[in-house]
Amino acid sequence: MEERTICFNCGRYVGAKDRCPYCGEEQLKPIGIEFLKWTSLIVAISGVFFLFISARTQEAPLVKVIDLKPTMNFAKVKMQGVVKSSPYYDEEKGGYLSFWLDDGTGNIKVRAFKNVAKEIIDKNMYPTIGDSVSLKGTLYIKENFLITIEKSEDLKIKIPKHINVKIKEITDTLIGKRVETEGTIYSVNEYKNKSIGIRIGDLGSFITVFIPNYYKEKEKILGLERGTKIKVRGAVFVYKDNLEIIPHYVDEILVIGKEEIKISKKRETTKIKGEVLEGSTFKKSIKLKIKTEEGIEEVLLWKSLLEKKYKNEIIKILTGSMIEFEVYEREYKGKKEKNVSSLRVISYPEKVTKISDILNRNIGEFLKTEGKVEEIKEFEKGTRVIIKDETGELIVWIWKDIWDKVKGTFGEGDSIRVIGELKEFRGKKEIIPRVHYDIIPIK
């Protein structure tokens, strides 16, 4: 029997007990077991500490978008590339910052949250389009790969050099490049989200300078007056098919003088005569594509003008109509538009187009049809009306502002005549009235 199992005082068997159950004497513990117990504990703690230090000091690997794999979820990595979008930041929605990075092999969304995002903004560490960026972060996999910056100091930016150009020389070839140009302020507008747009022009060429809502000292831009000459440096980007400039900071806009802007009070007009081909309907206007002897022209027809002077002519503005327009030119977002000041309908298709023929016509045409109302269903943004004739059925989508004016003038089972723009939604063609005069109940 081993010595550890016998009480050294009374000689009775005690097994592995630390105290003798007979005489109560505390037993001596083998040095080997105690040593092994404490040694194991020290080794375990040392291992955890070593792993902690290793994780904190190990350099994150540099990776490319093309090499990312699902198994890299939650990995700490380093990435480098060029910013492809102006950063989005909304302090009211939790302080979320994001932008897209292109490393030459693909794009990845970069983001930062709350305190980190706010610190990046407050320290003017945010990038903009065209900047070279080096960053560290954690990879996350949802539908696509994302990388989250967890410390503001993990984001490094390098602003590229600028090139000097005139406004008229700013074209699509300069998108993503930094430029310096000069122009005279024509307007300063503050948008709903508190961002600012400055419209500048030089020798008949125009461009907008965009100031994001999170820029420091942007309020002083609102004090710039019409006619002020400025020099601006920033990156060229495209927004809704229009080129704009976004400075890196507000102080990249320098006032260099003052100039009087002369605007002629007399509006020069010209005449355009031709056949209506197609068009687009907007909330306040209708854009028409006209075939003339010289070629294709686009004219902008304001709904306020139609409803004021041409209520009876609206239903005659169809694909195939011959119309003479008197137009004047106006600058809008760097493009010249031909706005209609008056019109005269020379001829128009008087015959109603059957629904089966409507379904075979081109998207964007202005057409006239009629049928019996089979169904009326109201939605939050508008009302869907289904009409039917002997050749087929067609959806008529009526926007809420128009429906409010025609509601109650017809019901299911009634017949109506409809004029409008032919469009397609979820694979089905539908006709959309342009104004409420385009819907005519047939008694």
Coordinates of C-alpha atoms in Angstrom, one line a residue:
M1 CA 0.0 0.0 0.0
E2 CA 1.4 3.4 -0.9
E3 CA 2.6 5.8 1.8
R4 CA 0.0 8.4 0.7
T5 CA -2.8 6.0 1.7
I6 CA -1.7 5.5 5.4
C7 CA -2.0 8.1 8.1
F8 CA 1.5 8.9 9.3
N9 CA 0.1 9.6 12.9
C10 CA -2.2 6.6 13.7
G11 CA -1.2 4.2 10.9
R12 CA -4.8 3.7 9.6
Y13 CA -5.8 3.7 5.9
V14 CA -7.0 7.2 4.7
G15 CA -6.8 6.8 0.9
A16 CA -6.5 10.2 -0.9
K17 CA -8.1 12.2 1.9
D18 CA -6.2 15.4 3.0
R19 CA -7.2 14.8 6.7
C20 CA -7.3 11.4 8.7
P21 CA -11.0 10.5 9.4
Y22 CA -9.9 8.7 12.6
C23 CA -7.4 10.9 14.4
G24 CA -8.0 14.2 12.5
E25 CA -4.4 14.8 11.6
E26 CA -3.8 16.7 8.3
Q27 CA -1.9 14.5 5.9
L28 CA 1.3 15.5 4.0
K29 CA 0.7 16.1 0.2
P30 CA 3.1 14.6 -2.3
I31 CA 5.3 17.3 -3.7
G32 CA 5.0 16.0 -7.3
I33 CA 1.2 16.4 -7.5
E34 CA 1.2 19.9 -6.0
F35 CA 4.0 21.0 -8.3
L36 CA 2.2 19.6 -11.4
K37 CA -1.1 21.3 -10.4
W38 CA 0.5 24.8 -10.1
T39 CA 2.8 24.3 -13.0
S40 CA -0.1 23.5 -15.3
L41 CA -2.1 26.6 -14.2
I42 CA 0.9 28.8 -14.8
V43 CA 1.5 27.3 -18.3
A44 CA -2.2 27.7 -19.2
I45 CA -2.2 31.4 -18.1
S46 CA 1.0 32.1 -19.9
G47 CA -0.4 30.5 -23.1
V48 CA -3.5 32.7 -23.1
F49 CA -1.3 35.8 -22.4
F50 CA 1.0 34.8 -25.3
L51 CA -2.0 34.4 -27.7
F52 CA -3.4 37.8 -26.6
I53 CA -0.1 39.6 -27.2
S54 CA 0.4 37.8 -30.5
A55 CA -3.1 38.8 -31.7
R56 CA -2.5 42.4 -30.7
T57 CA 1.0 42.7 -32.3
Q58 CA 0.6 40.6 -35.5
E59 CA 0.4 42.7 -38.6
A60 CA -2.9 42.3 -40.6
P61 CA -2.2 40.8 -44.0
L62 CA -2.7 43.0 -47.2
V63 CA -5.5 41.4 -49.3
K64 CA -7.2 42.1 -52.6
V65 CA -10.9 42.0 -53.3
I66 CA -10.4 39.3 -55.9
D67 CA -8.8 37.0 -53.3
L68 CA -11.6 37.3 -50.7
K69 CA -13.3 34.1 -49.7
P70 CA -16.2 33.2 -47.4
T71 CA -13.8 31.5 -45.0
M72 CA -12.3 35.0 -44.3
N73 CA -15.4 36.2 -42.4
F74 CA -14.3 38.2 -39.3
A75 CA -10.7 38.3 -40.5
K76 CA -8.5 41.3 -39.7
V77 CA -7.0 42.6 -43.0
K78 CA -5.4 45.6 -44.6
M79 CA -6.6 47.0 -48.0
Q80 CA -5.4 49.7 -50.4
G81 CA -7.2 51.3 -53.3
V82 CA -8.9 54.4 -54.7
V83 CA -12.2 55.8 -53.5
K84 CA -14.9 55.5 -56.1
S85 CA -17.8 57.3 -54.4
S86 CA -18.3 60.3 -52.2
P87 CA -18.7 59.1 -48.6
Y88 CA -22.2 58.9 -47.1
Y89 CA -22.6 60.1 -43.6
D90 CA -25.7 60.7 -41.5
E91 CA -25.2 61.6 -37.9
E92 CA -28.9 61.4 -37.2
K93 CA -29.0 57.7 -38.2
G94 CA -26.4 56.6 -35.6
G95 CA -23.3 58.2 -37.3
Y96 CA -22.9 55.7 -40.1
L97 CA -20.0 56.4 -42.6
S98 CA -19.5 54.5 -45.8
F99 CA -17.8 54.7 -49.2
W100 CA -16.7 52.3 -52.0
L101 CA -13.1 51.3 -52.5
D102 CA -11.6 50.0 -55.8
D103 CA -8.3 48.2 -55.4
G104 CA -7.9 47.4 -59.1
T105 CA -9.4 43.9 -58.8
G106 CA -12.9 44.8 -57.6
N107 CA -14.9 47.1 -55.4
I108 CA -15.7 46.7 -51.7
K109 CA -17.8 48.8 -49.3
V110 CA -16.0 50.4 -46.4
R111 CA -17.9 51.5 -43.3
A112 CA -17.4 52.9 -39.8
F113 CA -19.9 53.3 -37.0
K114 CA -20.8 55.8 -34.3
N115 CA -17.8 57.1 -32.4
V116 CA -15.3 56.0 -35.0
A117 CA -17.3 57.5 -37.9
K118 CA -17.7 60.8 -35.9
E119 CA -14.0 60.9 -35.1
I120 CA -13.1 60.5 -38.8
I121 CA -15.5 63.4 -39.7
D122 CA -14.4 65.6 -36.8
K123 CA -10.7 65.2 -37.7
N124 CA -11.3 65.8 -41.4
M125 CA -9.9 62.3 -42.1
Y126 CA -12.7 61.4 -44.5
P127 CA -11.8 60.6 -48.1
T128 CA -13.5 61.7 -51.3
I129 CA -13.6 60.5 -54.9
G130 CA -10.1 59.8 -56.4
D131 CA -8.3 59.7 -53.0
S132 CA -5.8 56.9 -52.5
V133 CA -6.7 55.0 -49.3
S134 CA -4.9 52.5 -47.0
L135 CA -7.0 51.0 -44.2
K136 CA -7.2 48.2 -41.7
G137 CA -10.5 46.6 -40.7
T138 CA -12.6 43.5 -40.1
L139 CA -14.2 41.6 -43.0
Y140 CA -17.8 40.7 -42.9
I141 CA -19.8 38.7 -45.3
K142 CA -23.4 39.4 -46.1
E143 CA -24.7 39.4 -49.7
N144 CA -21.3 41.0 -50.5
F145 CA -18.0 41.6 -48.7
L146 CA -17.8 44.5 -46.3
I147 CA -14.9 45.9 -44.3
T148 CA -15.4 47.8 -41.1
I149 CA -12.9 50.3 -39.7
E150 CA -12.7 49.9 -35.9
K151 CA -10.2 52.8 -35.2
S152 CA -10.0 56.1 -36.9
E153 CA -6.2 55.9 -37.0
D154 CA -6.6 52.7 -39.2
L155 CA -7.8 55.0 -42.1
K156 CA -5.0 56.8 -44.1
I157 CA -5.8 58.9 -47.1
K158 CA -3.6 60.5 -49.8
I159 CA -5.0 63.4 -51.9
P160 CA -3.8 63.3 -55.5
K161 CA -2.4 66.3 -57.3
H162 CA -4.8 68.5 -59.3
I163 CA -4.8 69.7 -62.9
N164 CA -5.8 73.2 -64.0
V165 CA -8.7 73.3 -66.5
K166 CA -11.4 75.6 -67.7
I167 CA -15.0 74.6 -66.9
K168 CA -15.7 73.8 -70.6
E169 CA -12.8 71.4 -70.5
I170 CA -14.3 69.3 -67.7
T171 CA -15.7 66.2 -69.5
D172 CA -16.4 62.5 -68.7
T173 CA -12.7 61.8 -69.2
L174 CA -11.9 63.6 -65.9
I175 CA -14.3 61.7 -63.7
G176 CA -12.4 60.7 -60.5
K177 CA -9.7 63.2 -61.2
R178 CA -8.9 66.3 -59.1
V179 CA -9.1 69.6 -61.0
E180 CA -8.8 73.3 -60.3
T181 CA -11.0 75.7 -62.1
E182 CA -12.5 79.2 -61.9
G183 CA -16.0 80.5 -62.4
T184 CA -18.6 83.0 -61.4
I185 CA -21.4 82.0 -58.9
Y186 CA -24.9 82.0 -60.5
S187 CA -26.7 80.4 -57.6
V188 CA -26.1 78.9 -54.1
N189 CA -28.7 76.3 -53.0
E190 CA -29.1 74.5 -49.7
Y191 CA -30.8 71.1 -50.0
K192 CA -33.1 69.3 -47.6
N193 CA -30.2 67.2 -46.1
K194 CA -28.2 70.4 -45.5
S195 CA -25.7 69.8 -48.3
I196 CA -25.0 72.8 -50.6
G197 CA -24.8 73.2 -54.4
I198 CA -22.9 76.1 -55.9
R199 CA -23.7 76.8 -59.6
I200 CA -20.7 78.4 -61.3
G201 CA -20.2 79.4 -64.9
D202 CA -17.5 80.7 -67.3
L203 CA -17.8 81.7 -70.9
G204 CA -21.2 79.9 -71.3
S205 CA -20.1 76.7 -69.6
F206 CA -21.5 75.7 -66.2
I207 CA -20.9 73.1 -63.5
T208 CA -22.1 72.5 -59.9
V209 CA -19.8 72.5 -56.9
F210 CA -21.2 70.1 -54.3
I211 CA -20.6 70.5 -50.6
P212 CA -21.6 67.5 -48.5
N213 CA -23.6 68.1 -45.3
Y214 CA -20.9 66.9 -42.9
Y215 CA -18.2 69.4 -44.1
K216 CA -17.0 71.8 -41.4
E217 CA -17.6 75.5 -41.9
K218 CA -19.9 74.8 -44.9
E219 CA -22.3 77.5 -43.5
K220 CA -20.0 80.3 -44.8
I221 CA -20.7 79.0 -48.4
L222 CA -24.3 80.2 -48.0
G223 CA -23.0 83.7 -47.6
L224 CA -21.4 83.8 -51.1
E225 CA -23.3 86.1 -53.4
R226 CA -24.3 85.8 -57.0
G227 CA -21.6 87.3 -59.2
T228 CA -18.7 86.2 -56.8
K229 CA -15.7 84.8 -58.7
I230 CA -14.2 81.8 -57.1
K231 CA -11.4 79.3 -57.6
V232 CA -12.3 75.8 -56.6
R233 CA -10.3 72.6 -56.3
G234 CA -11.9 69.2 -56.1
A235 CA -12.7 65.8 -57.6
V236 CA -15.0 65.4 -60.7
F237 CA -17.9 63.0 -60.3
V238 CA -21.2 62.4 -62.0
Y239 CA -24.6 62.8 -60.4
K240 CA -27.8 62.0 -62.4
D241 CA -25.9 62.2 -65.7
N242 CA -24.4 65.7 -64.8
L243 CA -20.8 66.4 -63.9
E244 CA -20.1 68.0 -60.6
I245 CA -17.0 69.0 -58.5
I246 CA -16.7 68.0 -54.9
P247 CA -13.9 69.8 -52.9
H248 CA -12.1 67.9 -50.2
Y249 CA -12.6 70.7 -47.7
V250 CA -14.5 74.0 -47.7
D251 CA -11.3 76.0 -47.8
E252 CA -10.6 74.6 -51.2
I253 CA -13.1 77.3 -52.4
L254 CA -11.3 80.6 -52.7
V255 CA -13.0 84.0 -53.4
I256 CA -11.0 85.8 -56.1
G257 CA -13.2 88.7 -57.0
K258 CA -16.6 90.0 -58.0
E259 CA -18.3 90.2 -61.3
E260 CA -21.6 91.7 -62.5
I261 CA -23.9 89.1 -64.1
K262 CA -26.0 90.6 -66.8
I263 CA -29.2 88.8 -67.7
S264 CA -31.2 90.0 -70.7
K265 CA -34.8 90.7 -69.8
K266 CA -35.9 90.1 -73.4
R267 CA -36.4 86.4 -74.1
E268 CA -35.4 85.4 -77.6
T269 CA -37.6 82.7 -79.1
T270 CA -37.4 80.5 -82.2
K271 CA -39.9 78.2 -83.9
I272 CA -39.7 74.5 -84.2
K273 CA -42.2 72.5 -86.3
G274 CA -42.3 68.8 -86.6
E275 CA -43.8 65.4 -85.8
V276 CA -44.0 64.2 -82.2
L277 CA -42.1 60.9 -81.8
E278 CA -42.1 60.1 -78.1
G279 CA -41.4 61.7 -74.7
S280 CA -41.1 61.5 -71.0
T281 CA -43.5 62.7 -68.3
F282 CA -42.2 64.4 -65.1
K283 CA -44.1 65.8 -62.2
K284 CA -44.1 69.4 -63.5
S285 CA -43.2 69.0 -67.2
I286 CA -43.3 66.9 -70.3
K287 CA -40.3 66.4 -72.5
L288 CA -41.1 65.8 -76.2
K289 CA -38.8 64.4 -78.9
I290 CA -39.7 66.1 -82.2
K291 CA -38.7 65.1 -85.7
T292 CA -38.0 68.2 -87.8
E293 CA -36.6 68.8 -91.3
E294 CA -33.2 69.4 -89.7
G295 CA -33.2 66.4 -87.4
I296 CA -34.4 65.4 -83.9
E297 CA -35.1 68.2 -81.4
E298 CA -36.1 68.0 -77.7
V299 CA -38.5 70.5 -76.2
L300 CA -39.7 70.9 -72.6
L301 CA -43.4 71.6 -72.2
W302 CA -44.4 72.8 -68.7
K303 CA -47.7 71.4 -67.3
S304 CA -48.6 74.8 -65.8
L305 CA -48.5 76.3 -69.4
L306 CA -50.7 73.5 -70.7
E307 CA -53.3 73.8 -68.0
K308 CA -53.3 77.6 -68.3
K309 CA -53.5 78.1 -72.1
Y310 CA -53.9 74.8 -73.8
K311 CA -56.4 72.6 -71.9
N312 CA -58.1 71.6 -75.2
E313 CA -54.8 70.9 -77.0
I314 CA -53.3 68.5 -74.4
I315 CA -55.2 65.5 -75.7
K316 CA -53.9 66.3 -79.3
I317 CA -50.3 66.0 -78.3
L318 CA -49.7 62.4 -79.4
T319 CA -47.1 60.4 -81.3
G320 CA -47.7 61.4 -84.9
S321 CA -49.0 64.8 -84.2
M322 CA -47.7 67.7 -86.3
I323 CA -47.1 70.7 -84.0
E324 CA -45.4 74.1 -84.3
F325 CA -43.7 75.3 -81.1
E326 CA -42.3 78.6 -80.1
V327 CA -39.3 78.0 -77.8
Y328 CA -36.7 79.8 -75.7
E329 CA -33.5 78.5 -74.4
R330 CA -32.7 78.2 -70.7
E331 CA -29.6 76.9 -68.8
Y332 CA -30.3 74.0 -66.4
K333 CA -27.6 72.0 -64.7
G334 CA -25.1 72.9 -67.4
K335 CA -27.3 71.9 -70.3
K336 CA -29.4 74.2 -72.6
E337 CA -33.0 73.3 -72.7
K338 CA -35.6 74.5 -75.2
N339 CA -38.7 75.5 -73.3
V340 CA -42.1 75.9 -75.0
S341 CA -43.6 79.4 -74.7
S342 CA -46.5 78.7 -77.2
L343 CA -47.7 75.9 -79.5
R344 CA -50.1 75.3 -82.4
V345 CA -51.4 71.8 -83.2
I346 CA -51.4 71.4 -87.0
S347 CA -52.7 67.9 -87.1
Y348 CA -53.0 64.8 -84.9
P349 CA -54.2 61.2 -85.0
E350 CA -57.9 61.3 -84.4
K351 CA -58.4 57.6 -84.5
V352 CA -58.4 55.7 -81.2
T353 CA -55.7 53.0 -81.0
K354 CA -56.9 49.5 -80.1
I355 CA -55.5 48.0 -77.0
S356 CA -53.9 45.1 -78.9
D357 CA -52.1 47.7 -81.0
I358 CA -51.1 49.7 -78.0
L359 CA -49.3 46.6 -76.6
N360 CA -47.2 46.4 -79.7
R361 CA -46.1 50.1 -79.7
N362 CA -42.8 51.4 -78.4
I363 CA -42.2 52.5 -74.8
G364 CA -42.3 56.3 -74.5
E365 CA -44.9 56.9 -77.2
F366 CA -47.9 59.2 -76.4
L367 CA -51.0 57.2 -77.4
K368 CA -54.8 57.4 -77.2
T369 CA -57.1 54.4 -76.4
E370 CA -60.4 53.6 -74.8
G371 CA -62.1 50.8 -73.1
K372 CA -64.5 49.6 -70.4
V373 CA -63.3 49.9 -66.8
E374 CA -62.9 46.3 -65.4
E375 CA -61.2 47.1 -62.1
I376 CA -60.2 50.1 -59.9
K377 CA -57.7 49.6 -57.1
E378 CA -56.3 52.4 -55.1
F379 CA -52.7 52.4 -53.6
E380 CA -50.8 54.9 -51.5
K381 CA -49.0 56.5 -54.4
G382 CA -51.7 56.1 -57.1
T383 CA -54.5 54.1 -58.6
R384 CA -54.5 51.1 -61.0
V385 CA -57.3 51.0 -63.5
I386 CA -57.7 48.1 -65.8
I387 CA -59.6 48.8 -69.1
K388 CA -60.7 46.3 -71.7
D389 CA -61.9 46.4 -75.3
E390 CA -62.6 43.7 -77.8
T391 CA -58.9 43.2 -78.5
G392 CA -57.5 42.9 -75.0
E393 CA -56.9 44.7 -71.7
L394 CA -54.5 47.4 -70.5
I395 CA -53.4 48.8 -67.2
V396 CA -53.8 52.5 -66.7
W397 CA -51.7 53.8 -63.8
I398 CA -52.9 57.2 -62.4
W399 CA -50.6 59.0 -60.0
K400 CA -52.2 60.3 -56.8
D401 CA -52.2 64.0 -57.7
I402 CA -54.1 63.2 -60.9
W403 CA -56.4 60.6 -59.3
D404 CA -57.5 63.2 -56.7
K405 CA -58.9 65.3 -59.6
V406 CA -60.7 62.5 -61.5
K407 CA -61.9 60.3 -58.7
G408 CA -65.6 59.9 -58.8
T409 CA -66.0 60.8 -62.5
F410 CA -66.1 57.2 -63.5
G411 CA -66.5 53.7 -62.0
E412 CA -66.2 50.0 -62.8
G413 CA -68.4 49.2 -65.8
D414 CA -68.0 52.7 -67.3
S415 CA -66.1 53.4 -70.4
I416 CA -63.2 56.0 -70.6
R417 CA -60.8 57.4 -73.1
V418 CA -57.2 57.6 -72.0
I419 CA -54.3 59.6 -73.4
G420 CA -50.8 59.1 -72.0
E421 CA -47.2 57.8 -72.1
L422 CA -46.7 54.1 -72.7
K423 CA -44.4 52.6 -70.1
E424 CA -43.5 49.1 -68.8
F425 CA -43.6 47.9 -65.2
R426 CA -42.6 44.4 -64.1
G427 CA -42.8 43.1 -67.7
K428 CA -46.3 44.6 -68.4
K429 CA -47.1 47.6 -70.5
E430 CA -49.2 50.3 -69.1
I431 CA -50.3 53.8 -70.1
I432 CA -49.8 56.7 -67.7
P433 CA -51.9 59.9 -68.1
R434 CA -49.8 63.1 -68.1
V435 CA -52.4 65.5 -66.7
H436 CA -56.0 64.9 -65.5
Y437 CA -57.3 66.2 -68.8
D438 CA -55.9 63.0 -70.3
I439 CA -58.8 61.0 -68.8
I440 CA -62.2 61.4 -70.5
P441 CA -65.3 59.5 -69.3
I442 CA -67.4 58.3 -72.2
K443 CA -71.1 58.7 -71.6

